[in-house]
Coordinates of C-alpha atoms in Angstrom, one line a residue:
N1 CA 0.0 0.0 0.0
V2 CA 1.3 3.4 -0.9
R3 CA 0.0 6.3 1.3
V4 CA 0.6 10.0 0.9
D5 CA -0.6 12.2 3.8
G6 CA -2.7 9.3 5.1
R7 CA -4.5 8.5 1.9
H8 CA -4.2 5.7 -0.6
H9 CA -3.4 6.7 -4.2
M10 CA -4.1 4.2 -7.0
D11 CA -2.3 6.4 -9.5
L12 CA 0.9 6.0 -7.5
L13 CA 0.6 2.3 -7.6
L14 CA 0.2 2.3 -11.4
L15 CA 3.1 4.7 -11.9
L16 CA 5.4 2.7 -9.7
G17 CA 4.7 -0.3 -11.9
L18 CA 5.9 1.6 -14.9
V19 CA 9.2 2.7 -13.4
G20 CA 11.3 0.1 -15.1
S21 CA 10.2 1.3 -18.6
L22 CA 11.1 5.0 -18.0
P23 CA 14.7 6.5 -18.4
A24 CA 16.3 8.0 -15.4
P25 CA 16.7 11.8 -15.7
P26 CA 20.4 12.9 -15.9
I27 CA 22.1 14.3 -12.8
G28 CA 22.1 18.1 -12.8
S29 CA 18.9 18.4 -14.8
S30 CA 15.8 20.1 -13.5
L31 CA 12.4 18.5 -13.0
P32 CA 9.4 20.8 -13.9
L33 CA 6.3 20.4 -11.8
P34 CA 2.9 21.6 -13.2
A35 CA 1.9 25.0 -12.0
S36 CA -1.5 23.8 -10.9
A37 CA -0.2 21.3 -8.5
G38 CA -0.2 21.9 -4.7
P39 CA -2.4 23.9 -2.4
R40 CA -0.7 27.3 -3.1
E41 CA -1.0 29.6 -6.2
H42 CA 2.2 29.8 -8.3
A43 CA 3.2 32.3 -11.0
G44 CA 4.9 29.5 -13.0
P45 CA 6.0 25.9 -12.9
R46 CA 7.9 24.7 -9.8
V47 CA 11.3 23.2 -10.6
L48 CA 13.2 20.7 -8.5
P49 CA 17.0 20.4 -9.1
L50 CA 18.0 16.8 -9.2
T51 CA 21.3 15.7 -7.6
A52 CA 23.1 12.4 -7.1
A53 CA 21.2 12.0 -3.8
H54 CA 17.9 12.0 -5.8
R55 CA 18.9 9.6 -8.5
P56 CA 17.4 6.4 -6.9
A57 CA 14.0 8.0 -6.8
G58 CA 14.4 10.2 -9.9
I59 CA 12.4 8.0 -12.2
V60 CA 9.6 7.9 -9.7
I61 CA 9.6 11.6 -9.3
E62 CA 9.4 12.2 -13.1
A63 CA 6.5 9.7 -13.4
L64 CA 4.6 11.2 -10.5
A65 CA 5.1 14.7 -11.9
A66 CA 3.5 13.6 -15.1
S67 CA 0.5 12.4 -13.1
S68 CA -0.3 15.9 -11.7
S69 CA -1.5 14.2 -8.5
K70 CA -1.8 17.2 -6.1
A71 CA -0.9 15.3 -2.9
A72 CA 2.0 13.4 -4.7
L73 CA 3.5 16.6 -6.2
D74 CA 3.2 18.5 -2.9
Y75 CA 5.0 15.6 -1.1
I76 CA 7.7 15.5 -3.7
E77 CA 8.5 19.1 -3.3
R78 CA 8.7 18.7 0.5
A79 CA 10.8 15.6 0.4
F80 CA 13.3 16.3 -2.4
A81 CA 13.5 20.1 -3.0
T82 CA 16.8 20.4 -1.1
P83 CA 19.8 18.0 -1.4
A84 CA 20.4 18.2 2.3
A85 CA 17.0 16.8 3.0
A86 CA 17.5 14.0 0.5
S87 CA 20.9 13.0 1.6
S88 CA 19.9 12.9 5.2
R89 CA 17.3 10.2 4.4
D90 CA 18.0 6.5 4.9
A91 CA 18.6 5.1 1.4
A92 CA 16.4 2.1 2.2
A93 CA 13.5 4.2 3.5
P94 CA 10.6 4.6 1.0
W95 CA 10.1 8.2 -0.1
Y96 CA 6.4 8.0 0.4
E97 CA 6.5 7.8 4.2
A98 CA 3.6 9.7 5.6
R99 CA 4.4 12.7 7.8
P100 CA 3.9 12.1 11.6
P101 CA 0.7 13.7 12.8
Q102 CA 1.1 17.2 14.1
A103 CA -0.1 18.0 17.6
E104 CA -2.7 20.7 17.6
P105 CA -2.6 23.4 20.3
P106 CA -5.4 23.2 22.9
P107 CA -8.4 25.3 22.0
R108 CA -8.6 28.7 23.7
E109 CA -11.8 29.8 25.2
E110 CA -12.9 33.0 23.7
P111 CA -14.6 35.9 25.4
P112 CA -18.4 36.1 25.0
P113 CA -19.8 37.6 21.7
A114 CA -20.3 41.3 21.9
A115 CA -24.1 41.0 21.8
L116 CA -24.2 38.6 24.8
S117 CA -21.6 40.6 26.7
A118 CA -23.6 43.8 26.2
A119 CA -26.9 42.1 27.2
L120 CA -25.3 40.7 30.4
D121 CA -23.9 44.1 31.3
G122 CA -27.4 45.6 30.9
L123 CA -28.9 42.8 32.9
Q124 CA -26.5 43.4 35.8
R125 CA -27.3 47.1 35.8
Q126 CA -31.0 46.5 35.7
S127 CA -31.0 43.7 38.4
G128 CA -29.4 46.1 40.9
S129 CA -27.2 43.6 42.9
D130 CA -24.9 40.7 42.3
A131 CA -27.4 38.4 44.1
A132 CA -30.3 39.4 41.9
F133 CA -28.1 39.2 38.8
A134 CA -27.0 35.7 39.8
R135 CA -30.7 34.6 40.1
C136 CA -31.4 36.0 36.6
V137 CA -28.4 34.2 35.0
S138 CA -29.4 31.0 36.8
L139 CA -32.9 31.2 35.2
L140 CA -31.3 31.8 31.8
L141 CA -29.1 28.8 32.3
R142 CA -32.0 26.7 33.2
Y143 CA -33.7 27.6 29.9
C144 CA -30.5 26.8 28.0
D145 CA -30.0 23.5 29.7
N146 CA -33.6 22.5 29.0
A147 CA -33.2 23.3 25.3
L148 CA -30.0 21.4 25.0
A149 CA -31.3 18.4 26.9
D150 CA -33.8 17.6 24.2
P151 CA -33.2 19.9 21.2
D152 CA -35.7 17.9 19.0
N153 CA -38.6 18.7 21.4
A154 CA -40.2 22.1 20.6
K155 CA -41.5 22.3 24.1
F156 CA -38.0 22.5 25.6
R157 CA -36.8 25.0 22.9
T158 CA -39.7 27.4 23.8
I159 CA -39.7 30.0 26.6
R160 CA -43.2 31.4 27.3
S161 CA -43.1 35.0 28.6
S162 CA -46.3 34.3 30.4
A163 CA -44.8 31.6 32.6
K164 CA -44.5 32.3 36.3
A165 CA -40.8 31.8 36.4
F166 CA -40.2 34.3 33.6
Q167 CA -42.6 36.8 35.0
R168 CA -41.0 36.6 38.4
G169 CA -37.4 36.6 37.3
L170 CA -37.0 38.3 33.9
A171 CA -40.1 40.0 32.6
S172 CA -39.3 43.4 34.2
L173 CA -35.7 43.5 32.8
P174 CA -35.5 44.5 29.1
A175 CA -31.9 43.2 28.9
A176 CA -33.2 39.7 29.6
A177 CA -34.8 39.6 26.1
D178 CA -31.6 40.9 24.6
A179 CA -29.7 38.1 26.3
L180 CA -32.1 35.5 24.9
A181 CA -31.7 37.0 21.5
A182 CA -27.9 36.8 21.8
L183 CA -28.2 33.2 22.8
G184 CA -30.1 32.4 19.6
F185 CA -33.8 32.5 20.8
E186 CA -36.1 34.2 18.4
R187 CA -39.3 36.2 19.4
A188 CA -42.6 34.8 18.2
A189 CA -46.3 35.2 19.0
A190 CA -47.4 32.7 21.6
Q191 CA -49.0 29.6 20.2
P192 CA -52.0 28.0 21.9
V193 CA -51.3 25.3 24.5
C194 CA -54.0 22.6 24.7
E195 CA -54.2 20.4 27.7
G196 CA -57.2 18.4 29.0
G197 CA -59.4 19.8 26.3
V198 CA -58.6 23.4 27.2
C199 CA -56.5 25.7 25.0
S200 CA -54.9 28.9 26.1
I201 CA -52.0 31.2 25.2
G202 CA -51.4 32.6 28.6
G203 CA -53.0 36.0 28.3
G204 CA -53.3 38.7 25.7
G205 CA -50.1 40.0 24.1
A206 CA -48.0 37.0 25.3
E207 CA -45.0 36.1 23.3
E208 CA -42.5 33.3 23.1
F209 CA -38.8 32.9 22.6
V210 CA -38.0 29.9 20.4
L211 CA -34.7 28.3 19.6
P212 CA -34.5 27.2 16.0
A213 CA -34.3 23.4 15.5
T214 CA -30.9 23.5 13.8
A215 CA -27.5 22.0 14.7
D216 CA -25.9 25.5 14.4
A217 CA -28.4 27.0 16.8
A218 CA -27.6 24.2 19.4
T219 CA -23.9 24.8 19.0
E220 CA -24.1 28.5 19.5
L221 CA -26.4 27.9 22.5
R222 CA -23.7 25.6 24.1
R223 CA -21.1 28.3 23.7
G224 CA -23.5 31.0 25.1
S225 CA -24.4 28.9 28.1
A226 CA -20.7 28.4 28.9
H227 CA -20.4 32.2 29.0
L228 CA -23.4 32.4 31.2
R229 CA -21.8 30.0 33.7
H230 CA -18.7 32.1 33.8
A231 CA -20.9 35.2 34.4
L232 CA -22.7 33.4 37.2
T233 CA -19.5 32.4 38.8
A234 CA -18.1 35.9 38.7
A235 CA -21.3 37.3 40.3
Q236 CA -21.1 34.7 43.1
Y237 CA -17.4 35.7 43.8
R238 CA -18.2 39.4 43.8
E239 CA -21.0 38.7 46.3
A240 CA -18.6 36.7 48.5
G241 CA -16.2 39.6 48.8
W242 CA -13.9 39.5 45.7
P243 CA -11.8 42.8 45.9
T244 CA -13.6 45.5 44.0
R245 CA -10.3 46.8 42.5
F246 CA -9.9 43.5 40.7
S247 CA -13.5 43.2 39.4
G248 CA -12.3 43.8 35.8
A249 CA -10.0 40.8 36.0
L250 CA -12.7 38.5 37.4
P251 CA -14.6 37.5 34.2
A252 CA -11.4 36.4 32.4
A253 CA -10.2 34.5 35.6
C254 CA -13.5 32.6 35.7
R255 CA -13.0 31.5 32.1
A256 CA -9.4 30.6 32.4
L257 CA -8.9 29.1 35.9
P258 CA -10.0 25.7 37.3
A259 CA -12.6 26.1 40.0
P260 CA -10.3 25.0 42.9
L261 CA -7.6 27.4 41.9
L262 CA -10.0 30.3 41.6
E263 CA -11.5 29.5 45.0
T264 CA -8.0 29.4 46.6
V265 CA -6.8 32.7 45.2
A266 CA -10.1 34.3 46.1
A267 CA -9.7 33.2 49.7
E268 CA -6.1 34.6 49.8
L269 CA -7.3 37.9 48.4
R270 CA -9.9 38.2 51.2
A271 CA -7.2 37.8 53.9
P272 CA -7.1 40.7 56.4
H273 CA -3.6 41.9 55.5
V274 CA -4.2 42.1 51.7
P275 CA -5.6 45.7 51.6
E276 CA -2.5 47.0 53.3
L277 CA -0.3 44.9 51.0
L278 CA -2.0 46.3 47.9
A279 CA -1.5 49.9 49.0
H280 CA 2.3 49.6 48.7
G281 CA 4.1 50.4 45.4
D282 CA 2.8 48.6 42.3
N283 CA 1.5 45.5 44.2
A284 CA -2.0 46.0 43.0
A285 CA -1.0 46.3 39.3
R286 CA 1.2 43.1 39.7
V287 CA -1.7 41.2 41.2
E288 CA -4.1 42.3 38.5
S289 CA -1.5 41.3 35.8
A290 CA -1.1 37.8 37.4
L291 CA -4.9 37.3 37.6
G292 CA -5.0 37.7 33.8
G293 CA -1.9 35.6 33.1
G294 CA -3.5 32.1 33.1
P295 CA -3.3 29.2 35.6
A296 CA 0.5 29.1 36.0
A297 CA 0.7 32.9 36.8
V298 CA -2.2 32.6 39.3
E299 CA -0.7 29.5 41.0
A300 CA 2.5 31.5 41.5
L301 CA 0.5 34.5 42.8
T302 CA -1.4 32.2 45.2
A303 CA 1.8 30.8 46.6
Q304 CA 3.2 34.3 47.2
L305 CA 0.0 35.5 48.9
A306 CA 0.0 32.4 51.1
E307 CA 3.6 33.0 52.1
L308 CA 2.9 36.6 52.9
R309 CA -0.2 35.6 54.9
K310 CA 1.9 33.2 57.0
E311 CA 4.4 36.0 57.6
A312 CA 1.6 38.3 58.7
E313 CA 0.3 35.7 61.1
A314 CA 3.7 35.1 62.5
A315 CA 4.2 38.8 63.0
A316 CA 1.0 38.9 65.0
G317 CA 2.8 36.8 67.6
G318 CA 2.7 33.1 68.6
G319 CA -0.7 31.7 69.0
A320 CA -2.5 35.0 68.4
G321 CA -3.0 33.7 64.8
E322 CA -5.6 31.2 66.1
G323 CA -7.7 33.8 67.8
R324 CA -10.2 32.1 70.1
V325 CA -10.7 29.1 67.8
V326 CA -10.7 25.8 69.7
A327 CA -8.8 23.1 67.8
V328 CA -10.8 19.8 68.2
E329 CA -8.5 16.8 68.3
S330 CA -10.9 14.0 69.1
A331 CA -14.6 13.0 68.9
E332 CA -14.8 13.1 72.7
A333 CA -13.5 16.6 72.8
W334 CA -16.0 17.7 70.2
Y335 CA -19.0 16.3 72.0
D336 CA -17.9 17.7 75.3
L337 CA -17.7 21.1 73.5
L338 CA -21.0 20.6 71.7
M339 CA -22.9 19.7 74.9
A340 CA -21.2 22.1 77.3
P341 CA -23.6 23.9 79.7
G342 CA -24.7 27.4 78.8
G343 CA -26.4 26.8 75.5
G344 CA -24.5 29.5 73.6
L345 CA -23.9 29.6 69.9
L346 CA -21.1 27.3 68.6
V347 CA -19.7 27.9 65.1
A348 CA -17.6 25.0 63.7
D349 CA -15.2 25.1 60.7
F350 CA -14.9 21.6 59.1
G351 CA -11.8 21.5 57.0
A352 CA -8.8 19.4 55.9
P353 CA -5.0 20.0 55.9
W354 CA -4.7 19.4 52.2
C355 CA -7.4 21.9 51.3
G356 CA -6.0 25.1 49.9
P357 CA -9.1 27.2 50.5
C358 CA -9.3 25.9 54.1
A359 CA -5.8 27.2 54.8
A360 CA -6.7 30.6 53.2
V361 CA -9.8 31.0 55.3
K362 CA -8.2 29.9 58.5
P363 CA -6.9 33.4 59.6
L364 CA -10.2 35.0 58.6
F365 CA -12.1 32.7 60.9
A366 CA -9.6 33.4 63.6
A367 CA -10.0 37.2 63.2
L368 CA -13.8 36.7 63.3
S369 CA -13.5 35.0 66.7
L370 CA -11.8 38.1 68.1
K371 CA -14.5 40.5 67.3
P372 CA -15.9 42.0 70.6
E373 CA -19.5 41.5 69.6
F374 CA -18.9 37.7 69.2
A375 CA -17.4 37.3 72.7
G376 CA -20.2 35.0 73.7
V377 CA -19.8 32.7 70.6
T378 CA -17.7 29.6 70.7
F379 CA -15.5 29.0 67.6
A380 CA -14.1 25.5 66.8
R381 CA -12.1 23.9 64.0
L382 CA -12.4 20.3 63.0
D383 CA -9.8 18.4 60.9
A384 CA -11.0 15.7 58.5
E385 CA -7.7 13.8 58.9
M386 CA -7.7 13.9 62.7
T387 CA -11.5 13.3 63.2
P388 CA -12.9 11.6 60.1
Q389 CA -15.8 10.2 62.2
L390 CA -17.1 13.6 62.8
M391 CA -17.3 14.4 59.1
G392 CA -19.6 11.5 58.7
D393 CA -21.6 12.3 61.8
H394 CA -22.4 15.8 60.5
Q395 CA -22.7 14.8 56.8
V396 CA -19.8 17.0 55.7
D397 CA -18.6 16.2 52.2
S398 CA -16.9 19.4 51.0
F399 CA -14.4 21.9 52.6
S400 CA -14.6 24.4 54.1
T401 CA -18.0 23.9 55.6
F402 CA -19.2 26.1 58.5
K403 CA -22.0 24.8 60.7
F404 CA -23.9 26.5 63.5
F405 CA -25.0 24.8 66.7
R406 CA -27.0 25.8 69.8
D407 CA -28.0 23.4 72.7
A408 CA -26.3 20.5 70.8
E409 CA -28.6 21.0 67.9
E410 CA -27.6 22.3 64.4
E411 CA -29.2 25.6 63.6
D412 CA -29.9 27.0 60.1
L413 CA -28.1 25.9 56.9
P414 CA -24.3 25.5 56.7
V415 CA -22.1 27.9 54.7
V416 CA -20.0 26.0 52.2
G417 CA -16.8 27.4 50.8
G418 CA -14.6 30.3 51.9
D419 CA -17.4 32.8 52.3
I420 CA -16.3 34.3 55.6
D421 CA -18.6 37.3 55.1
G422 CA -21.5 34.9 54.8
V423 CA -20.4 33.2 58.1
E424 CA -20.3 36.6 59.8
Q425 CA -23.8 37.5 58.5
R426 CA -25.2 34.2 59.7
I427 CA -23.7 34.6 63.2
R428 CA -25.2 38.1 63.5
S429 CA -28.6 36.8 62.3
L430 CA -28.6 33.9 64.8
L431 CA -27.6 36.2 67.7
A432 CA -30.4 38.7 66.7
E433 CA -32.9 35.8 66.7
A434 CA -31.7 34.7 70.1
R435 CA -32.2 38.2 71.5
D436 CA -35.7 38.5 70.0
T437 CA -36.8 35.3 71.6
A438 CA -35.2 35.8 75.0

């Protein structure tokens, strides 16, 4: 079998069978190649100089040139255009060896299209807060996921503006319609829905947003929904305390960074010493540059911030870095603490020593324990390696997880992740409830 660039060529097989009947071209002559051959445009015929190194294959070259096979001629030019290339070949190796496959660079995720980006900017302004914006984007994502789950079903590709979810979450925001249009949904008059012998269109003037039933529309919607997820992640990080001065770098970081790395650097940037650190020299500009430099740059930045945080904790002096946090070293110690008389509020941080975000949030939790208004609150830290039984007892499967207890009973929902501001707000809320019921 003769293969050129991975394809079989019958004309090559036939020509090779005729080699014995063709005269060899003399050394020093030139071999003209037809101008039409090859993938590029040429002003005239291509000419390959023949040398002694080419002679064993000269007859084949001339025969192939006469065939005008595009792939064959292109390969001849690559293989024999320079004597150096020819002489470096093994004389026994066939000239028709296919080139090794070329590794393709990994695809780069592009920023969102201008129309979708503008619509999301408008939606954020109109929604009024990061929390409200996150709810809007979550609803848009639900519509996208429904359409992509069963693209052949018109029901899943249709969004009815009269639906309760749409009315409650998006109807009052003009930018929501712009976002749906940018995602590929087209406006249409609402069609009747008939169920149980009753047909309705959901009220006068109702309209629908319909995704075309085409493969291109589904492909564009997948791309758009990926950008929606990045926008949702960015909103959640802003709400959790991402530094305002780096808000411009956050969307690109959400697109480029793995979730654990993003969580770790976000926790480091929320450390108490960071505002003072950024106020010196060009530190803020260097951090912003690193945030936009891809995973390797952000990993280096995270390591530097972690080192500076440890130095700041050491400068605070000895055990002061732990604040009033009780380190729980056994199940017995935990249950003694949980059932201690007094019935006050107990806040527990469930973490693990190998968890980067846990290490970053540790000094923030310690600083929270030192606030005068929380003097009556007990703070504890539990280590998954030291007390694995307690992780199962309290159904903890991700770190960090903050849980709240009173009178040996868990109160309210846990806070999952490094959202120390959320922990503080939950403590204040629980203390306020206790005062109101006292």
